[in-house]
PDB file of C-alpha atoms in Angstrom:
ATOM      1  CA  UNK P 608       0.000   0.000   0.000  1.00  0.00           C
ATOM      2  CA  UNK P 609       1.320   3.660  -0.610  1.00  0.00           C
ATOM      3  CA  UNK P 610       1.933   5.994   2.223  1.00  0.00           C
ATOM      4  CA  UNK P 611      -0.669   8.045   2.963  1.00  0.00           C
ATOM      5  CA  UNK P 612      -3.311   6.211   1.870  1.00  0.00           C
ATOM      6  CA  UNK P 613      -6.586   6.961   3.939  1.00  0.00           C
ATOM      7  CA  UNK P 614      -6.976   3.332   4.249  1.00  0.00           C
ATOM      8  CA  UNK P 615      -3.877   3.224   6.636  1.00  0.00           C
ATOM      9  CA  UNK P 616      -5.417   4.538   9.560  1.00  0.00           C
ATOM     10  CA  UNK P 617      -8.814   2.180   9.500  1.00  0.00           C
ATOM     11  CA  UNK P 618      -6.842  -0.675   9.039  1.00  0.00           C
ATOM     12  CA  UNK P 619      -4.164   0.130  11.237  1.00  0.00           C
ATOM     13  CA  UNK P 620      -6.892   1.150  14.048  1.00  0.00           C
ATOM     14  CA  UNK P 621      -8.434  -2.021  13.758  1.00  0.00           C
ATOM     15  CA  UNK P 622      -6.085  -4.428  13.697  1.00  0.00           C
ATOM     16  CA  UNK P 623      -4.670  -2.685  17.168  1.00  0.00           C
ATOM     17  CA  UNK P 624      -8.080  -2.809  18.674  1.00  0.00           C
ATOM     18  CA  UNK P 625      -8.534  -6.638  17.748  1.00  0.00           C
ATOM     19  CA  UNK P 626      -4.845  -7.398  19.240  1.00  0.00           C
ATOM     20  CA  UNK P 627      -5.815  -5.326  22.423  1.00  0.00           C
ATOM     21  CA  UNK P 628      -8.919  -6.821  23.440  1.00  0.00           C
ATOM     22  CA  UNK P 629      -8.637 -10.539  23.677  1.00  0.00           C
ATOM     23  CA  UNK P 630     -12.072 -10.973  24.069  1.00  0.00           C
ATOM     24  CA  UNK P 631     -12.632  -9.996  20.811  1.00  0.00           C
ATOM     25  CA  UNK P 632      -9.536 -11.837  19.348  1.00  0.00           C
ATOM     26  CA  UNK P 633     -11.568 -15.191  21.296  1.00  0.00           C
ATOM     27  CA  UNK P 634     -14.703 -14.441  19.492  1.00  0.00           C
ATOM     28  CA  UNK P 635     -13.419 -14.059  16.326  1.00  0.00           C
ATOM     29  CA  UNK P 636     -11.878 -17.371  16.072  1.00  0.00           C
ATOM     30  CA  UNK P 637     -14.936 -19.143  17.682  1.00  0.00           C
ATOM     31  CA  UNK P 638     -17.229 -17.052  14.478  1.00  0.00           C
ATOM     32  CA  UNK P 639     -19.015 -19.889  12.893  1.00  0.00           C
ATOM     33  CA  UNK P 640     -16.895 -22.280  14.570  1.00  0.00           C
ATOM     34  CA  UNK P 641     -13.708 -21.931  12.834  1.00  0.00           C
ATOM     35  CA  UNK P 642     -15.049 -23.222   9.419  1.00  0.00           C
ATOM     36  CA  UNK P 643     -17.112 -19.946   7.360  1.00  0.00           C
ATOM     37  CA  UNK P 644     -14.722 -20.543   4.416  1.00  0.00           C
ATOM     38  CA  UNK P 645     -15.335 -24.626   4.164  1.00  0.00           C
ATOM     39  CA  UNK P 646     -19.215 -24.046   4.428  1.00  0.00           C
ATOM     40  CA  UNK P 647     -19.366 -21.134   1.824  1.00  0.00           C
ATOM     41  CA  UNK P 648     -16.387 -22.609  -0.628  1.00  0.00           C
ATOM     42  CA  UNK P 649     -16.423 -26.130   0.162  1.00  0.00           C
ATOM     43  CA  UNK P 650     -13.870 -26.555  -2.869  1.00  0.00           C
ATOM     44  CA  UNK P 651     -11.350 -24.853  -0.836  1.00  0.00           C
ATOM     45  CA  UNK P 652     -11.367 -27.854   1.975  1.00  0.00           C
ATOM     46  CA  UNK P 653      -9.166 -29.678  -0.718  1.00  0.00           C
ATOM     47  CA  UNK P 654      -6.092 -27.592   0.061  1.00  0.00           C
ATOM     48  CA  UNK P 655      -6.160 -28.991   3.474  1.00  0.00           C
ATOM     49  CA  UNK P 656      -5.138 -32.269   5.258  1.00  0.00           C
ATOM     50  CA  UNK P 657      -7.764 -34.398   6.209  1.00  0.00           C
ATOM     51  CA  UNK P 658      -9.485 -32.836   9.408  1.00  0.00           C
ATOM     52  CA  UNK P 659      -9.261 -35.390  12.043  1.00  0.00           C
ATOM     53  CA  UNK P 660     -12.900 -36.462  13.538  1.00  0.00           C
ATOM     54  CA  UNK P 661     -13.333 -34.551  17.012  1.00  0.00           C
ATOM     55  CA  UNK P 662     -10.067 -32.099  16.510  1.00  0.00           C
ATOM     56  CA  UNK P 663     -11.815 -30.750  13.427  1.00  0.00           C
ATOM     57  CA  UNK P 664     -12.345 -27.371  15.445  1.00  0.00           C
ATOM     58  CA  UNK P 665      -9.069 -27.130  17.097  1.00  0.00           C
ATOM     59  CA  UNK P 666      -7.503 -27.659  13.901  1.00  0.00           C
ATOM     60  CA  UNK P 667      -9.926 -25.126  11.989  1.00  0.00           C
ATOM     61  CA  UNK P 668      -9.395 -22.232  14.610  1.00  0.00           C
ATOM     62  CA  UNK P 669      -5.210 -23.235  14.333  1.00  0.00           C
ATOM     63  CA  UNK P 670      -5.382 -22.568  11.136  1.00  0.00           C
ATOM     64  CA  UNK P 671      -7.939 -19.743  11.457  1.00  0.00           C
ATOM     65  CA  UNK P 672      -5.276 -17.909  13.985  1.00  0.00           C
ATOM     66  CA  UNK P 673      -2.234 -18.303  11.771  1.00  0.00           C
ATOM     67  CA  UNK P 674      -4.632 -16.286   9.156  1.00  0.00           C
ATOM     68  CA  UNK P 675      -5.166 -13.211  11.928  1.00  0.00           C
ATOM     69  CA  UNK P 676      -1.214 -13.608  12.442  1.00  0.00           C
ATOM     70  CA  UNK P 677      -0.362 -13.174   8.874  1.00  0.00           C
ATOM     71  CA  UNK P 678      -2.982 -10.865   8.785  1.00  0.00           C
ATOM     72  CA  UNK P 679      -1.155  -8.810  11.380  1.00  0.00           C
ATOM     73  CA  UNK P 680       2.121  -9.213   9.930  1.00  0.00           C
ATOM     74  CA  UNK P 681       0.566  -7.453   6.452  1.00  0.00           C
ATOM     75  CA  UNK P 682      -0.683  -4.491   8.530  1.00  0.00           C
ATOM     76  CA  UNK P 683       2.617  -4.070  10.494  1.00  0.00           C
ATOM     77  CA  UNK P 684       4.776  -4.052   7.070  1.00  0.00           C
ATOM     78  CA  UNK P 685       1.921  -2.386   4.585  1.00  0.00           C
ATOM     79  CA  UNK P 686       4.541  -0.220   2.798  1.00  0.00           C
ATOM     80  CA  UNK P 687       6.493  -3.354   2.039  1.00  0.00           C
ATOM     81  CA  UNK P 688       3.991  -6.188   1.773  1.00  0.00           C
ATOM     82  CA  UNK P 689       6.028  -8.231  -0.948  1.00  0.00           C
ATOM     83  CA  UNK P 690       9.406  -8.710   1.804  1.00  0.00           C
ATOM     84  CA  UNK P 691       7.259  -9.093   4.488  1.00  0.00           C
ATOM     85  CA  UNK P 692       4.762 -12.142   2.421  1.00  0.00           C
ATOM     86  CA  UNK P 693       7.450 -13.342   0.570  1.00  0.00           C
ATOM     87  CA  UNK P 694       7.991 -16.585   2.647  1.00  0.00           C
ATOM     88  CA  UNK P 695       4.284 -17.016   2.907  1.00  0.00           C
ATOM     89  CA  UNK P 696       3.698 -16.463  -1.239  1.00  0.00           C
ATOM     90  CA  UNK P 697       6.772 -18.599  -1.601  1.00  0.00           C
ATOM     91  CA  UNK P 698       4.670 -21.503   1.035  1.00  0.00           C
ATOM     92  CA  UNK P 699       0.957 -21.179  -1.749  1.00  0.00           C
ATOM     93  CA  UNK P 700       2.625 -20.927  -4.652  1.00  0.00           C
ATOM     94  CA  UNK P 701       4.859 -23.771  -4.848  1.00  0.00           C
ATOM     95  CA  UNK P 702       4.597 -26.093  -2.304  1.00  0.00           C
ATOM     96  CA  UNK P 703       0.428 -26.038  -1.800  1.00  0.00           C
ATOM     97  CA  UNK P 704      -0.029 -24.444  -4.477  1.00  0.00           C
ATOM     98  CA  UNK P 705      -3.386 -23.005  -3.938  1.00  0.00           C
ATOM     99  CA  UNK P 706      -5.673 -21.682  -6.387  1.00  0.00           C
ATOM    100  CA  UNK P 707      -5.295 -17.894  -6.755  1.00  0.00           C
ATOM    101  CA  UNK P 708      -9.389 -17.697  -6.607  1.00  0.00           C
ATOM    102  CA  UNK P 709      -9.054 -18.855  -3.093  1.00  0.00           C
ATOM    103  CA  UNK P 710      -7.697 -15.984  -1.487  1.00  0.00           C
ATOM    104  CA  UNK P 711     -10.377 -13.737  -2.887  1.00  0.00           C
ATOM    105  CA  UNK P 712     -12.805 -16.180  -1.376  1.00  0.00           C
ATOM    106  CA  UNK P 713     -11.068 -15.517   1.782  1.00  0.00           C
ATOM    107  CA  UNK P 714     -10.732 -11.938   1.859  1.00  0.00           C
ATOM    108  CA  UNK P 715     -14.577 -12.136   1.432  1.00  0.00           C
ATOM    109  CA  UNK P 716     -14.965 -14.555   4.456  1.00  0.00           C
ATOM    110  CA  UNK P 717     -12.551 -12.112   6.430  1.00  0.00           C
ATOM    111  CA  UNK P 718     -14.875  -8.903   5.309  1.00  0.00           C
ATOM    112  CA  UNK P 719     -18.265 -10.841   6.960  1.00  0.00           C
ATOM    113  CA  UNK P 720     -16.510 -11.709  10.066  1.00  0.00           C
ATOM    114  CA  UNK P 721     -15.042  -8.208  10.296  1.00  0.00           C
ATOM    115  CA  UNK P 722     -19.166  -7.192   9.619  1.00  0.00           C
ATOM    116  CA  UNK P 723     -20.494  -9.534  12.336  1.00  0.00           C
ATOM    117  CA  UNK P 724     -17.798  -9.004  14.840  1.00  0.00           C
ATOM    118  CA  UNK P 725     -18.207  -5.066  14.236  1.00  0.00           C
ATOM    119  CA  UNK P 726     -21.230  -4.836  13.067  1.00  0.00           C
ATOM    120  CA  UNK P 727     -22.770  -0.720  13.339  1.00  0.00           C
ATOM    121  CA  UNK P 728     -18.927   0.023  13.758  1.00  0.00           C
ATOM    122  CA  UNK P 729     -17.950  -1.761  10.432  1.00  0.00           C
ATOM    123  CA  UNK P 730     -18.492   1.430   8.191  1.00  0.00           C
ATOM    124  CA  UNK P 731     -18.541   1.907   4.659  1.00  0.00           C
ATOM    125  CA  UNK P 732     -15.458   3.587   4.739  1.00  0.00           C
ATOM    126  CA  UNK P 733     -13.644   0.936   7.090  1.00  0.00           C
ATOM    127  CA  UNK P 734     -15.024  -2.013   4.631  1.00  0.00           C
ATOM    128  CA  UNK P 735     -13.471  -0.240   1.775  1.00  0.00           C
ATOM    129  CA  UNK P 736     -10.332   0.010   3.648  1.00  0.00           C
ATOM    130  CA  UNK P 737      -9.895  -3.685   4.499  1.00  0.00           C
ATOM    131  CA  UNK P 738     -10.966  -4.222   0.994  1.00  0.00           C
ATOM    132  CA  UNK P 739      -8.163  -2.413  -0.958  1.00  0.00           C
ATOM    133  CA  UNK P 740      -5.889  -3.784   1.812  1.00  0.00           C
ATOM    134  CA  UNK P 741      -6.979  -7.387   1.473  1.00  0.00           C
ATOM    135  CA  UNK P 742      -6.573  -7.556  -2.550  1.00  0.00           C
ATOM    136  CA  UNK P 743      -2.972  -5.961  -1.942  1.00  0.00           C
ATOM    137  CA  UNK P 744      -2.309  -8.450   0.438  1.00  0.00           C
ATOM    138  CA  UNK P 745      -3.718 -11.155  -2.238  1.00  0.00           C
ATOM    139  CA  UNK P 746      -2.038  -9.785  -5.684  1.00  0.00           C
ATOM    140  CA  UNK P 747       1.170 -10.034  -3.192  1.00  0.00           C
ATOM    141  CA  UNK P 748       0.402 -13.655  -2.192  1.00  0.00           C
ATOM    142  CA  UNK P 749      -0.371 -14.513  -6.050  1.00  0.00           C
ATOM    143  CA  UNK P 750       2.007 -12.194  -7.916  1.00  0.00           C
ATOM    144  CA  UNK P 751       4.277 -15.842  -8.116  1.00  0.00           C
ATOM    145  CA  UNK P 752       2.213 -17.594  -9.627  1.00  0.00           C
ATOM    146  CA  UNK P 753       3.173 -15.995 -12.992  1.00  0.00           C
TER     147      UNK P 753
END
């Protein structure tokens, strides 16, 4: 993202208020029980190891927190997304090689949980911060695919 972008400031303020209040960080990865992104794109389960019976939830909100830690990671290095995703575009691209559609699906999955968890405070303005943010983050995570 370029400096001075007005987006900065949304995103920036809420990513600090969700890693301030653990509360929030706790209901966030309960949301839908860890698994929003399996029940609305149930083709992107495939990228995944087989969920074991009766750990599927501890494994969903593992995987769910490692998403809100990247996630962080992005927002802390915005100006320089590409050195600071490299390792993790480097991980999708060639070793599990997921489907550049998926992230999109994801970044749509992130925006409803944002919605629910914020809800009246999730303004248009905010949305269309996370949003530009997001697809940076994703063009970042796909740019090696080409």
């Amino acid at each position: 993202m370029k400096k001075g972008g007005r987006e900065h400031p949304e995103v920036s303020r809420l990513m600090g208020r969700m890693r301030l209040t653990r509360a929030k960080r706790m209901r966030i990865r309960r949301m839908k029980k860890g698994i929003w992104l399996f029940t609305v794109y149930p083709s992107t389960k495939s990228y995944f190891p087989p969920l074991i019976p009766g750990l599927e939830l501890a494994q969903m909100q593992n995987h769910g927190e490692q998403i809100l830690m990247a996630v962080g990671v992005a927002v802390d290095h915005m100006y320089d997304l590409r050195t600071a995703l490299s390792g993790l575009a480097d991980l999708h691209a060639y070793s599990l090689r997921v489907e550049p559609t998926n992230f999109h699906f994801l970044i749509h999955c992130f925006q409803v949980m944002l919605a629910s968890h914020l809800q009246t405070e999730y303004t248009a303005e905010m949305h269309a911060a996370w949003d530009k943010f997001l697809t940076n983050v994703a063009v970042v995570l796909t740019e090696k695919y080409h």
